Short mmCIF file of C-alpha atoms and ligand atoms in Angstrom, two decimals:
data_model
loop_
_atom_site.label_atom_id
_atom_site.label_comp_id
_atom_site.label_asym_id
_atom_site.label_seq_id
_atom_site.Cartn_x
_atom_site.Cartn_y
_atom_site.Cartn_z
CA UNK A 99 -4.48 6.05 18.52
CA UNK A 100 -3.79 8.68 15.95
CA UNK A 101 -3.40 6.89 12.26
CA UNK A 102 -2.38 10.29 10.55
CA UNK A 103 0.95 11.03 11.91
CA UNK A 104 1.50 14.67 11.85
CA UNK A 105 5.65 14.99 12.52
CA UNK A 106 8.68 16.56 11.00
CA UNK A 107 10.68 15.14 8.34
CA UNK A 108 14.43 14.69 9.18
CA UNK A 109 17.05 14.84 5.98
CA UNK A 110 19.05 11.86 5.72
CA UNK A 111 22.15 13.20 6.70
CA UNK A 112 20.87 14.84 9.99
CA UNK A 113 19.93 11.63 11.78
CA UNK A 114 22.56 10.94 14.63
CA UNK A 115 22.14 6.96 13.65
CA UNK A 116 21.27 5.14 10.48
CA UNK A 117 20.18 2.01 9.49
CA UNK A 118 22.92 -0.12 7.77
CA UNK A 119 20.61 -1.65 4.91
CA UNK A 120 20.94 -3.12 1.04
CA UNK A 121 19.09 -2.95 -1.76
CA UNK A 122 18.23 -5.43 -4.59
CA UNK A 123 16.44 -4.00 -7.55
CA UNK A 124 17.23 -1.11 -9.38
CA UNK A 125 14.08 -0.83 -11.92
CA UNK A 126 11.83 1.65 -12.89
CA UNK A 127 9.64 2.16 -9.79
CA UNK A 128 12.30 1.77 -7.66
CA UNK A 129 14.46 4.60 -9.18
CA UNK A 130 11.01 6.80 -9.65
CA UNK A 131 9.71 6.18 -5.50
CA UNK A 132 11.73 4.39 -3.33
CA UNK A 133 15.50 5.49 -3.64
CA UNK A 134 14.06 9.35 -3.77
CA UNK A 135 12.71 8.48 -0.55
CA UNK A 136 15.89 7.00 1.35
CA UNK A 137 16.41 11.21 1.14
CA UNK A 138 14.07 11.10 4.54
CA UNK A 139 14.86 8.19 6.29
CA UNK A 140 17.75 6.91 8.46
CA UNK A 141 19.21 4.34 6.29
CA UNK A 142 22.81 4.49 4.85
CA UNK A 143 22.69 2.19 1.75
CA UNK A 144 26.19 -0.02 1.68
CA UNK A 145 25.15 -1.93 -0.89
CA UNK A 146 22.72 -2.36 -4.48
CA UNK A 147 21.98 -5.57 -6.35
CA UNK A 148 20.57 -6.03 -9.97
CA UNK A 149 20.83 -8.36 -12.07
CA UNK A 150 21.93 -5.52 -14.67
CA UNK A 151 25.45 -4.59 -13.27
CA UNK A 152 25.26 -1.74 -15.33
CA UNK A 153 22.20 -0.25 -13.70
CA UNK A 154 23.48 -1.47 -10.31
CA UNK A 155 26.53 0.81 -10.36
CA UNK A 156 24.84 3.75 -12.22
CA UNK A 157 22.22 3.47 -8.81
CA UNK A 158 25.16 2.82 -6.17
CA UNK A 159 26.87 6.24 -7.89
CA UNK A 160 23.41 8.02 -8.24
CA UNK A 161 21.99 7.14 -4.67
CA UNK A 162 25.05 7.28 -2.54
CA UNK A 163 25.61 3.55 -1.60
CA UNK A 164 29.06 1.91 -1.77
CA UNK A 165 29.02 -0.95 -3.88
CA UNK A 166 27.20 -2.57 -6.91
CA UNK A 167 26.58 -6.63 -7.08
CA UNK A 168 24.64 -8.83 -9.02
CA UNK A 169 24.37 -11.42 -6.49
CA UNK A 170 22.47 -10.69 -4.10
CA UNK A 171 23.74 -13.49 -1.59
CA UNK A 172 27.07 -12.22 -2.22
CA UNK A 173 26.00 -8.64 -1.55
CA UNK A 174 24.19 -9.74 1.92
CA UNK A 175 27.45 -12.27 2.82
CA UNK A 176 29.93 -8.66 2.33
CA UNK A 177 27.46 -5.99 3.60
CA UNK A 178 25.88 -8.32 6.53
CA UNK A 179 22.94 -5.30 6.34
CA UNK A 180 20.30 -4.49 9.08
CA UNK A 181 17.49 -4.17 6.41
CA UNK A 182 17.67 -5.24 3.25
CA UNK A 183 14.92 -3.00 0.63
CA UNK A 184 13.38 -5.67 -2.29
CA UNK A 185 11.83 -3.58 -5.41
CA UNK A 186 12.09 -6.52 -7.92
CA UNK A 187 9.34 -8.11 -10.34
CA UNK A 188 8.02 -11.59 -11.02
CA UNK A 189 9.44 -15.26 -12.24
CA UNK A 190 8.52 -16.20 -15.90
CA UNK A 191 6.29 -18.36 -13.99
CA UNK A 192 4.39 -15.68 -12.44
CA UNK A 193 5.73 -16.07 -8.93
CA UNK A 194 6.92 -13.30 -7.07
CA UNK A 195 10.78 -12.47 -7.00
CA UNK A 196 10.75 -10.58 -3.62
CA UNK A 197 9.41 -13.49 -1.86
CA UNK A 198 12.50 -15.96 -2.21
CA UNK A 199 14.52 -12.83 -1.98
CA UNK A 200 13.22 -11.90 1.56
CA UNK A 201 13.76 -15.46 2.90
CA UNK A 202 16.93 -14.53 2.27
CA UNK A 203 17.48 -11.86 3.18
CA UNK A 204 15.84 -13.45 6.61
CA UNK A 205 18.58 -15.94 6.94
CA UNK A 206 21.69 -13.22 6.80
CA UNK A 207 19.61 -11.37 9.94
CA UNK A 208 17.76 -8.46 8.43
CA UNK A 209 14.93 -7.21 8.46
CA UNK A 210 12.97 -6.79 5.15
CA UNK A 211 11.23 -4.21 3.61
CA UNK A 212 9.56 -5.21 0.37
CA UNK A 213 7.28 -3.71 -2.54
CA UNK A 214 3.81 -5.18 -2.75
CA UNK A 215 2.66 -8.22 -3.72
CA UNK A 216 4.39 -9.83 -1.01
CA UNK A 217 3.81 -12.87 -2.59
CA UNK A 218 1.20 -15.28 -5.46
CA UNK A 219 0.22 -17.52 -2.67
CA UNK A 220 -1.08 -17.68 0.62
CA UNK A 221 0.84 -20.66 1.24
CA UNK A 222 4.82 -18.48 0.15
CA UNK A 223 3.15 -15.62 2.88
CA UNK A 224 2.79 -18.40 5.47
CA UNK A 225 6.18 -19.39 4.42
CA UNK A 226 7.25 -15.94 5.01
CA UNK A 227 5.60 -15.98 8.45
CA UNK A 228 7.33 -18.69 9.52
CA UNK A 229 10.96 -17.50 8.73
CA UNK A 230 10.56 -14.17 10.12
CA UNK A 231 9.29 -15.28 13.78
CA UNK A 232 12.67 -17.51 13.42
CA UNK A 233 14.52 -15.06 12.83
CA UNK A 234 12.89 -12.42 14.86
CA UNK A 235 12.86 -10.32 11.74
CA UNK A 236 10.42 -8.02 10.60
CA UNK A 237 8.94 -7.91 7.12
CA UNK A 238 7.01 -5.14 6.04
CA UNK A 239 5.07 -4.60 2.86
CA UNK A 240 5.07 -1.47 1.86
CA UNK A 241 1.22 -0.80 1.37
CA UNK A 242 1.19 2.85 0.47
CA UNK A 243 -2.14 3.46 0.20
CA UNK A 244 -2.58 2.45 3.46
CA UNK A 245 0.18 5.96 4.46
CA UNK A 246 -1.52 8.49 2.26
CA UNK A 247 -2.38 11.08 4.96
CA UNK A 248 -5.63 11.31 3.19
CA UNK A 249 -6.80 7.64 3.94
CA UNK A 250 -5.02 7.99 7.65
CA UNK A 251 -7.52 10.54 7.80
CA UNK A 252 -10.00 8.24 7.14
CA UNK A 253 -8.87 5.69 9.68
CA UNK A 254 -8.96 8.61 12.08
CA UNK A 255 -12.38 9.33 10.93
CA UNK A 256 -13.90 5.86 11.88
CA UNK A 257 -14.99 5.37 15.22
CA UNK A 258 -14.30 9.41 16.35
CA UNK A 259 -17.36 11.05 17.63
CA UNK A 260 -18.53 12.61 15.28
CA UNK A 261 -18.79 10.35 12.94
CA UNK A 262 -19.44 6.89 14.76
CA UNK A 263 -18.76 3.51 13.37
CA UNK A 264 -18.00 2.11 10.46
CA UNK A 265 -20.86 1.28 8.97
CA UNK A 266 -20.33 0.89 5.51
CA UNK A 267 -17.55 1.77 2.92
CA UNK A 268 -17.25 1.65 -1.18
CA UNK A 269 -13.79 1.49 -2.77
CA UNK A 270 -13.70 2.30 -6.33
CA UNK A 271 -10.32 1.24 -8.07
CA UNK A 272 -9.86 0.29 -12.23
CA UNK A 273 -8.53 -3.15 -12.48
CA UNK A 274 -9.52 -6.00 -15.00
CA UNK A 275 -10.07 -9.66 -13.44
CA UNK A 276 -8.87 -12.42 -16.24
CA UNK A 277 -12.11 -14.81 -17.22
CA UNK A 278 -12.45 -18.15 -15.03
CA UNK A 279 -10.47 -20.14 -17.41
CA UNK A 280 -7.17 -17.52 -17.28
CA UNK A 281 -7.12 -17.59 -13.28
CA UNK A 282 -5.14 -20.51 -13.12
CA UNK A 283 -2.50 -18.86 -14.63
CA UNK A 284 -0.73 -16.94 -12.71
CA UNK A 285 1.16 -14.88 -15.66
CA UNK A 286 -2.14 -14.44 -16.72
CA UNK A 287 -3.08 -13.08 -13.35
CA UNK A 288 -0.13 -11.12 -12.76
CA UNK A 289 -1.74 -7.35 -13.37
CA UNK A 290 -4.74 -8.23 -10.78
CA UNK A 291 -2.22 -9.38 -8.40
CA UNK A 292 0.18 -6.45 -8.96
CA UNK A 293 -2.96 -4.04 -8.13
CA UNK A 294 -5.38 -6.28 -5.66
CA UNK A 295 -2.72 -5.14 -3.23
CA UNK A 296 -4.09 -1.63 -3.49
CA UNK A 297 -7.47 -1.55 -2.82
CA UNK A 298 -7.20 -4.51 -0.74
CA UNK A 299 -4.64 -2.47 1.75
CA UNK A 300 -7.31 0.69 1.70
CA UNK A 301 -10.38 -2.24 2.55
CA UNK A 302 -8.14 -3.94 5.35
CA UNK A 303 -6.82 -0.64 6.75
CA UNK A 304 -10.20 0.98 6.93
CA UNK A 305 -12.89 -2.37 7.25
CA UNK A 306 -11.03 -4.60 9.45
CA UNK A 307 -10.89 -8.01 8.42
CA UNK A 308 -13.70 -9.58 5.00
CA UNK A 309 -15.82 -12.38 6.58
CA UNK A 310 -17.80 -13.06 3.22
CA UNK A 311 -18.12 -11.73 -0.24
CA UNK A 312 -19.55 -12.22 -3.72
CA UNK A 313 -19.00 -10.78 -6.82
CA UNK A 314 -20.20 -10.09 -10.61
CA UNK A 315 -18.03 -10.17 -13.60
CA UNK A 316 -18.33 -7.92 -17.06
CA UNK A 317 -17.11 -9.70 -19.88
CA UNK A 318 -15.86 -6.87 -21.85
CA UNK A 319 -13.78 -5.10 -19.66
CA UNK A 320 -13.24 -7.69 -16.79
CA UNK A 321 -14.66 -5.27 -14.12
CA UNK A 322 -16.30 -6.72 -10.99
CA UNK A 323 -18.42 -5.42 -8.46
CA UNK A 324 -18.06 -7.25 -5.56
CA UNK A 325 -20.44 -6.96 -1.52
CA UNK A 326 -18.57 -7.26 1.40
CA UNK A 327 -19.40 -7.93 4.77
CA UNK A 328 -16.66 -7.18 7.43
CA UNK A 329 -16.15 -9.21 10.80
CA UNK A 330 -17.08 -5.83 12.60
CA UNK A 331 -20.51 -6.15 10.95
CA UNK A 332 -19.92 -3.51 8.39
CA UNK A 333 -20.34 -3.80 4.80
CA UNK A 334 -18.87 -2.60 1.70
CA UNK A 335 -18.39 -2.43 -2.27
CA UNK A 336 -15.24 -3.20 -4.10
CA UNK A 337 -15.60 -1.78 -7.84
CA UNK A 338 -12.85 -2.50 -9.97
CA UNK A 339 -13.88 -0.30 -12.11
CA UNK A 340 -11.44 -1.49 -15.47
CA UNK A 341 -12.72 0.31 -18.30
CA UNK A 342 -13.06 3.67 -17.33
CA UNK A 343 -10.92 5.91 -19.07
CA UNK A 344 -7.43 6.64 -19.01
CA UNK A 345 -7.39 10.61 -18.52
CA UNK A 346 -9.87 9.72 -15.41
CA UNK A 347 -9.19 9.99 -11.79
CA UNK A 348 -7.89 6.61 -10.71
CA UNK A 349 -9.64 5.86 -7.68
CA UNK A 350 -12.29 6.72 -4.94
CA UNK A 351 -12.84 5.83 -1.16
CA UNK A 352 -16.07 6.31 0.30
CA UNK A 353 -16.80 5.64 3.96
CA UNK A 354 -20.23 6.22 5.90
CA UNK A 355 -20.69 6.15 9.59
CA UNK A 356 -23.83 6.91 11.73
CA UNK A 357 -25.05 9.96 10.21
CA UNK A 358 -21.48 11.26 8.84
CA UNK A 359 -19.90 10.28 5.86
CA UNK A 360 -16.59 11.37 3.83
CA UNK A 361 -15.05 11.05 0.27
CA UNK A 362 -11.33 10.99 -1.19
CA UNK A 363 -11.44 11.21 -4.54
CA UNK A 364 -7.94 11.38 -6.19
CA UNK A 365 -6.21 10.40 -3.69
CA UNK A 366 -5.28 14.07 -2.40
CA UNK A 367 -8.87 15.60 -1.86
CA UNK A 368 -10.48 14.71 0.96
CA UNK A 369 -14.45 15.84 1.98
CA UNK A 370 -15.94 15.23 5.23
CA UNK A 371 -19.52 15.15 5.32
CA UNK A 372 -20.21 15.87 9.31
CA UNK A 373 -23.17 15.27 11.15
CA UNK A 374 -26.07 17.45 10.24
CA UNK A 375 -29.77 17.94 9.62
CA UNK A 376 -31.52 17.52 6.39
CA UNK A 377 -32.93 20.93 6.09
CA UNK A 378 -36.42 20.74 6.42
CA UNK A 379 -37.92 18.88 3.50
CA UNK A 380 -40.16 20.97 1.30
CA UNK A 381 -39.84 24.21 2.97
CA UNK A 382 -36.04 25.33 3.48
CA UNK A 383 -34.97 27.85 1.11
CA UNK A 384 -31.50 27.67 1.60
CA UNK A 385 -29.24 24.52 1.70
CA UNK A 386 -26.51 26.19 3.97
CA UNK A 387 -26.09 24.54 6.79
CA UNK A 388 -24.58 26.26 10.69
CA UNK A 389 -20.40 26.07 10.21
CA UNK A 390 -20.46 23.57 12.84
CA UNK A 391 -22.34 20.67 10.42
CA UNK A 392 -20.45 22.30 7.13
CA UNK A 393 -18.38 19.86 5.48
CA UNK A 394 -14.41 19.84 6.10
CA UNK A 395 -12.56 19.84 2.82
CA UNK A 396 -8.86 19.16 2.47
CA UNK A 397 -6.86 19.18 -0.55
CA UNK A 398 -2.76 20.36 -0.44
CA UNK A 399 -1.92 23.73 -2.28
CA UNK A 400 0.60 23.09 -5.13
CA UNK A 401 2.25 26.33 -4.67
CA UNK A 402 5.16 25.79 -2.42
CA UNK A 403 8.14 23.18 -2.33
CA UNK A 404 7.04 21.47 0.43
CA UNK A 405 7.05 17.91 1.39
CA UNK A 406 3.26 17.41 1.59
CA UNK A 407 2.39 18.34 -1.65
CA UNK A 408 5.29 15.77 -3.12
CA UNK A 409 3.91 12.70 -4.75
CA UNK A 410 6.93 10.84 -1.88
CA UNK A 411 4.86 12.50 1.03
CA UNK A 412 1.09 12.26 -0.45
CA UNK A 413 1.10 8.89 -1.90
CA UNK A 414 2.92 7.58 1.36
CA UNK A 415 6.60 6.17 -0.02
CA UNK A 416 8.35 7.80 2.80
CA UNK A 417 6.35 7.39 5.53
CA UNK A 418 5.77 3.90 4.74
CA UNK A 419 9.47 3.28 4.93
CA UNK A 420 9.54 5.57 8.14
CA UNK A 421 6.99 3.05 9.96
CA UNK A 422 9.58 0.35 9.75
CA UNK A 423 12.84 2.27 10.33
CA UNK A 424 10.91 3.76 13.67
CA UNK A 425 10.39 -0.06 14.90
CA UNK A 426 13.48 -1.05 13.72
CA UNK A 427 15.09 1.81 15.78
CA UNK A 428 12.72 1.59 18.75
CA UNK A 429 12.77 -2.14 18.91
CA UNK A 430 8.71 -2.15 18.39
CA UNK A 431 6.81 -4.12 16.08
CA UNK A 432 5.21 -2.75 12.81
CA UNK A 433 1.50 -2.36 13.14
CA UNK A 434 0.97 -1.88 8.70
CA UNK A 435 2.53 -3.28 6.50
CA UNK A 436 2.79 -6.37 8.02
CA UNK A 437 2.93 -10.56 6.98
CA UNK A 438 -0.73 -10.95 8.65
CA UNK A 439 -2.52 -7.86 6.51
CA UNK A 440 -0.24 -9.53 3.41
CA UNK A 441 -2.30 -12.89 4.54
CA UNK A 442 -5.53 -11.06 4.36
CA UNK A 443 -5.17 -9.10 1.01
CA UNK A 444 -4.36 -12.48 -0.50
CA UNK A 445 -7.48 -14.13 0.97
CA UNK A 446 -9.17 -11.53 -1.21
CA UNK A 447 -6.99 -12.38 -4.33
CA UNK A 448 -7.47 -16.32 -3.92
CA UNK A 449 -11.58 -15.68 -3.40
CA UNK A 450 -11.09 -13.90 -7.11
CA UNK A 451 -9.32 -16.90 -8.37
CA UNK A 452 -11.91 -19.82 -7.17
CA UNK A 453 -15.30 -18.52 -6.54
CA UNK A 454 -17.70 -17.80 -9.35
CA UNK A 455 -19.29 -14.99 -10.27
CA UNK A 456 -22.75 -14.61 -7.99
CA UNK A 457 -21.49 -17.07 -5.56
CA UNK A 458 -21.41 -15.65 -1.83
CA UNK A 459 -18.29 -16.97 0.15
CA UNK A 460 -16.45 -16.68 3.23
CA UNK A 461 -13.20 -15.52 2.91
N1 NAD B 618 3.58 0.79 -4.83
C1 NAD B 618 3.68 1.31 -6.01
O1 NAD B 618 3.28 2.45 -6.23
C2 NAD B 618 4.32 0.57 -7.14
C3 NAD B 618 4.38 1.13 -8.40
C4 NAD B 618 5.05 0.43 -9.42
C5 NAD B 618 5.63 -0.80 -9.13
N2 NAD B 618 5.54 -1.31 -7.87
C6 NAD B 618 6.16 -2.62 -7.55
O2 NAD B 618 7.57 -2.47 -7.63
C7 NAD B 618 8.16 -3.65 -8.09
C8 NAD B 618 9.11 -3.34 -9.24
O3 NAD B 618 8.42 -2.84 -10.34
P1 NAD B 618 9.22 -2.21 -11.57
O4 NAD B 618 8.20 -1.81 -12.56
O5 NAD B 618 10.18 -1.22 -11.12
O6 NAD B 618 10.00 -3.51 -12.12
P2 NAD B 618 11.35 -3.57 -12.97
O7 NAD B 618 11.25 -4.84 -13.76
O8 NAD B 618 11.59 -2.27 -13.66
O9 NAD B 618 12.50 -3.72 -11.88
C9 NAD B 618 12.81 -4.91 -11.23
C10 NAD B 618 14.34 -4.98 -11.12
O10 NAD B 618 14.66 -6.05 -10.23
C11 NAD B 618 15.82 -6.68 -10.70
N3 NAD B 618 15.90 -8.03 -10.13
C12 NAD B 618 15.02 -9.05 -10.24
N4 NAD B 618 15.47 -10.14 -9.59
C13 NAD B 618 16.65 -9.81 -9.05
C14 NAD B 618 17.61 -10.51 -8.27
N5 NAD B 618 17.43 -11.79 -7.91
N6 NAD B 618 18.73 -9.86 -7.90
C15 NAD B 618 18.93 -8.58 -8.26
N7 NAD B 618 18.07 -7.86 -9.00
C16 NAD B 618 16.94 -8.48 -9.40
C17 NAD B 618 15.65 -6.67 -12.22
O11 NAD B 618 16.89 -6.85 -12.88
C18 NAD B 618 15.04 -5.27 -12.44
O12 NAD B 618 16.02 -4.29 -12.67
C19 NAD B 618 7.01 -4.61 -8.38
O13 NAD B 618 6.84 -5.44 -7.25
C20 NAD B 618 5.81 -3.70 -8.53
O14 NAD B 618 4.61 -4.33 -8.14
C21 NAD B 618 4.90 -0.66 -6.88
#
């Protein structure tokens, strides 16, 4: 199966059918990512929900939908949606909003599409679990990185050919972890959660599922390095990589196969190292190899209005709202995004809250 989905984007207005659906939250990140995106999808909003009236109506008059509430049972009581979208933030407690918000939005019959983290617990995703097989309701999390044709490449990458199996695989990502006696807390833990979700999604989506890791902790910055091992008996490195510096590149994915390996750096640049030779060691004068062993380089040109070289397209927000309004419309299950890769991303998030540094543990 294909992970890098190579199709053409419909306009909201041409699709034939769309998705009768709600929306609670109308922040910052919503208004930047996710209501641009409705632009390609078939979804007709009815109805948005803040707590903020104010910005509720300014969104429902900005993004085409037909009323504003503040209640958001209210809102799914009127509107009795298909899919309900969830871009809110956390409790003063540190819990997740979305979560209680997409039981809800469970119980009125929808499905759910929701902003990472999905939850602060595996027990609330277990909860989650349980009320969307009674419902028969999907829930998706919309793990981005995980749609980001550059990392579908990847996917593609593993297991092809030419490059073989995963065999091992280094994500580098800047994100502080709290010291042992904050972890508790889960205000205190609230930016690692926000971001685990990240490189977590690119590990899952790429590694399979973590059988054991360890990590070690830098005091200064909070950065970790942690070693993986993966069920399918590769390994990896997670570097969270928090003090490097702001004008830097955020993040890199390295994978290596059996005698292939490739890079994105950037999220947009993509080098595949294919199969070759190592020219012959103390005697080649040239390090060029024959075009079929050269390395495949991909990186979008920023010259034309196009879709693919539009932060909606290249860091994934539409397609990862396509993958649930195909199933949704085709009456087939999501295969990303979904409540069991949520499970598994906050295995990793619990392992940084208990284990000590240097300890090795199964996840
Ligand atoms: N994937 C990404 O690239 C990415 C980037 C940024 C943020 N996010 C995620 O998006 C989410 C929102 O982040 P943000 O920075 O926009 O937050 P925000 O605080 O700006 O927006 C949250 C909004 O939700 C509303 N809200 C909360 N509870 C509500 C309820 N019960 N009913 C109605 N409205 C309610 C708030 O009033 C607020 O307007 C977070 O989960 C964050 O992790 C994801």
């Amino acid at each position: 199966m294909s992970h890098h989905v190579q199709r053409e984007i419909r306009y909201n207005f041409e699709f034939d059918h769309r998705i009768r659906a709600c929306f609670i939250g109308a922040g910052g990140h919503a208004y930047r990512n996710v209501y641009p995106a409705l632009r390609y999808a078939p979804v007709e909003l009815s109805g948005i929900c803040d707590l903020d009236i104010g910005r509720a109506e300014k969104f429902a008059k900005l993004f085409g939908a037909g009323k504003a509430y503040t209640d958001h049972r209210e809102m799914l009581e009127q509107e009795k949606p298909e899919l309900v979208f969830l871009v809110t933030a956390y409790h003063p407690d540190g819990r997740v909003q979305a979560t209680d918000l997409a039981l809800d939005a469970l119980a009125s019959g929808a499905h759910v599409w929701m902003e990472k983290p999905t939850a602060a617990s595996l027990e609330d995703i277990e909860r989650l679990q349980a009320a969307s097989a009674a419902a028969g309701r999907m829930v998706m999390t919309g793990l981005k990185k995980t749609f980001f044709p550059t990392i579908e490449k990847l996917r593609d990458l593993i297991g092809s050919p030419g490059f073989g199996r995963l065999t091992s695989i280094n994500v580098r990502y800047p994100q502080s972890l709290p010291g042992q006696e904050d972890r508790a807390d889960l205000v205190k833990m609230q930016s690692f959660l926000d971001h685990i979700y990240h490189p977590g999604a690119i590990l899952h989506f790429l590694g399979g599922e973590i059988e054991r890791a360890g990590y070690e902790w830098e005091a200064l910055t909070g950065a970790t390095i942690t070693s993986l091992r993966f069920h399918s008996g590769a390994i990896g490195t997670l570097h969270l990589a928090a003090g490097q510096s702001g004008s830097s590149i955020f993040e890199r994915v390295e994978i290596i196969g059996e005698g292939a390996n490739a890079i994105v750096e950037n999220g947009s640049r993509l080098t595949y190292f294919r199969k070759a030779d190592l020219p012959s060691y103390g005697r080649a004068a040239s390090f060029i190899q024959p075009d079929e062993n050269a390395a495949l380089f991909y990186e979008p040109e920023h010259s034309l209005g196009q879709l693919y070289n539009n932060n909606l397209f290249y860091l994934g927000y539409v397609p990862e709202i396509l993958h649930l309004t195909d199933a949704i419309l085709s009456g087939t299950p999501i295969s990303r995004g979904t409540l069991e890769i949520a499970r598994e991303i906050m295995k990793l998030f619990e392992f940084y809250r208990r284990t000590d540094a240097g300890v090795t543990t199964n996840l």
